[in-house]
XYZ file of C-alpha atoms in Angstrom:
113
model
C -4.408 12.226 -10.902
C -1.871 15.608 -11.361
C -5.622 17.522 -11.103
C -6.610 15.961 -8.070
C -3.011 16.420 -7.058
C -2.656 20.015 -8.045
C -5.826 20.746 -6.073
C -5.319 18.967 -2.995
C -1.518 18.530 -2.774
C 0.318 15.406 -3.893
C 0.451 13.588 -0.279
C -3.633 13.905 -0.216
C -3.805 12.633 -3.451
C -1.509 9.657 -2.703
C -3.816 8.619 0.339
C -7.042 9.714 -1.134
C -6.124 7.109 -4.308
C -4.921 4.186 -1.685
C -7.720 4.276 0.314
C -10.023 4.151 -2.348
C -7.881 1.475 -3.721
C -8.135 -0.470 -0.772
C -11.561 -0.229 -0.473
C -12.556 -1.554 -4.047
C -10.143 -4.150 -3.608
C -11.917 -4.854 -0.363
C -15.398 -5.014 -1.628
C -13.842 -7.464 -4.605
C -12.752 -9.816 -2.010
C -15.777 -9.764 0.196
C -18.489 -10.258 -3.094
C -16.087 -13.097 -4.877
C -13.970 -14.544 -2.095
C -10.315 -15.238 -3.269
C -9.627 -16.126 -6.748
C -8.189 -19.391 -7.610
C -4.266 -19.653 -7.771
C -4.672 -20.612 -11.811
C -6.393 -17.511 -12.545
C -5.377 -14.112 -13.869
C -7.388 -12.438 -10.929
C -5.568 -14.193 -7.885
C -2.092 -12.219 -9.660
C -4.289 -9.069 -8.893
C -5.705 -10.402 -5.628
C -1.757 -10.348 -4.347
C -0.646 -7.074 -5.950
C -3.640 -5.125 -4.176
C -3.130 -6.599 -1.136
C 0.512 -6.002 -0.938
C -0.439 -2.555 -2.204
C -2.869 -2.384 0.970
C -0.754 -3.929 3.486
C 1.994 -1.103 2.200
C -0.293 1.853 2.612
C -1.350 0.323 6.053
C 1.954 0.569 7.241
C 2.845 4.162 6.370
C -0.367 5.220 7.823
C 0.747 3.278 11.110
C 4.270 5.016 10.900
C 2.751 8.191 10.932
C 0.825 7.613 14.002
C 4.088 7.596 15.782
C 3.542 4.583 17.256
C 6.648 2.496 19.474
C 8.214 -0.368 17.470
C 6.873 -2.930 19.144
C 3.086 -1.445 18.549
C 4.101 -1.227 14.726
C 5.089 -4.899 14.689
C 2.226 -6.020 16.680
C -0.041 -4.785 13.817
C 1.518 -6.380 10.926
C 2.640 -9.746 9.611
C 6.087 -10.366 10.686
C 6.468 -11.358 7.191
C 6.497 -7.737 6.795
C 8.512 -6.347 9.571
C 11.394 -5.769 6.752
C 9.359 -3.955 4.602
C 8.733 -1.550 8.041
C 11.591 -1.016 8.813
C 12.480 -0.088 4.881
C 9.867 2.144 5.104
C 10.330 3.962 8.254
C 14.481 4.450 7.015
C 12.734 6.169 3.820
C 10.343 8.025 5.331
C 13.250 9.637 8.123
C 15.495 10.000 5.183
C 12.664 11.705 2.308
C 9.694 12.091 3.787
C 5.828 10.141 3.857
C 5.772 11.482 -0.221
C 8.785 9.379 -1.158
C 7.279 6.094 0.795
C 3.967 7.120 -1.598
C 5.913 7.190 -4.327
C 7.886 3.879 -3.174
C 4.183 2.083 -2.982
C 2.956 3.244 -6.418
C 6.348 2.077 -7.913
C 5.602 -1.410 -6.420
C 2.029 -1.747 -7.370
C 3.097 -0.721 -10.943
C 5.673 -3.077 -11.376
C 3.404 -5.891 -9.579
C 0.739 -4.808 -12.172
C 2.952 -5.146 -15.322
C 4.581 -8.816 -14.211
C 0.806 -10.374 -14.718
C 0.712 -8.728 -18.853
């Protein structure tokens, strides 16, 4: 990670990581459907995908797009979570709203241990 960082800058490395991410967790889903609720694996099914729904949205912020196009193209269960991440991103930048993501994927990680 700090090598593919240091050699592509830390913003690349953040999307280059998500979308990779994204894309296993993809493939999981489409070759084993969705894990049963009693199982270790659905705990991981919901992490990624709030993971991927989260990267979605800051690559949708960075399009520029109106509000109303940003809402249109995510859950409304999510439309907090936008707007939390377009304050951050004004306030510190498309790095901090990385950083924010891999936070929450880390501490969704450890609560299934």
């Amino acid at each position: 990670m700090y090598q593919l960082a240091k050699d592509i800058g830390t913003l690349n490395a953040y999307s280059d990581i998500n979308t990779n991410f994204a894309r296993c967790s993809t493939l999981v889903y489409k070759n084993k459907g969705l894990p049963a609720i009693d199982l270790a694996e659905h705990a991981y099914y919901f992490c990624s995908g709030e993971n991927k729904l989260r990267f979605e949205i800051i690559l949708l912020i960075d399009q520029g797009l109106s509000q109303e196009k940003l809402e249109a193209q995510i859950p409304t269960t999510h439309h907090k979570v936008l707007k939390q991440y377009q304050n951050l991103i004004k306030r510190k930048g498309t790095l901090a709203a990385f950083d924010l993501t891999a936070n929450n994927l880390k501490a969704c990680l450890q609560q299934i241990e």
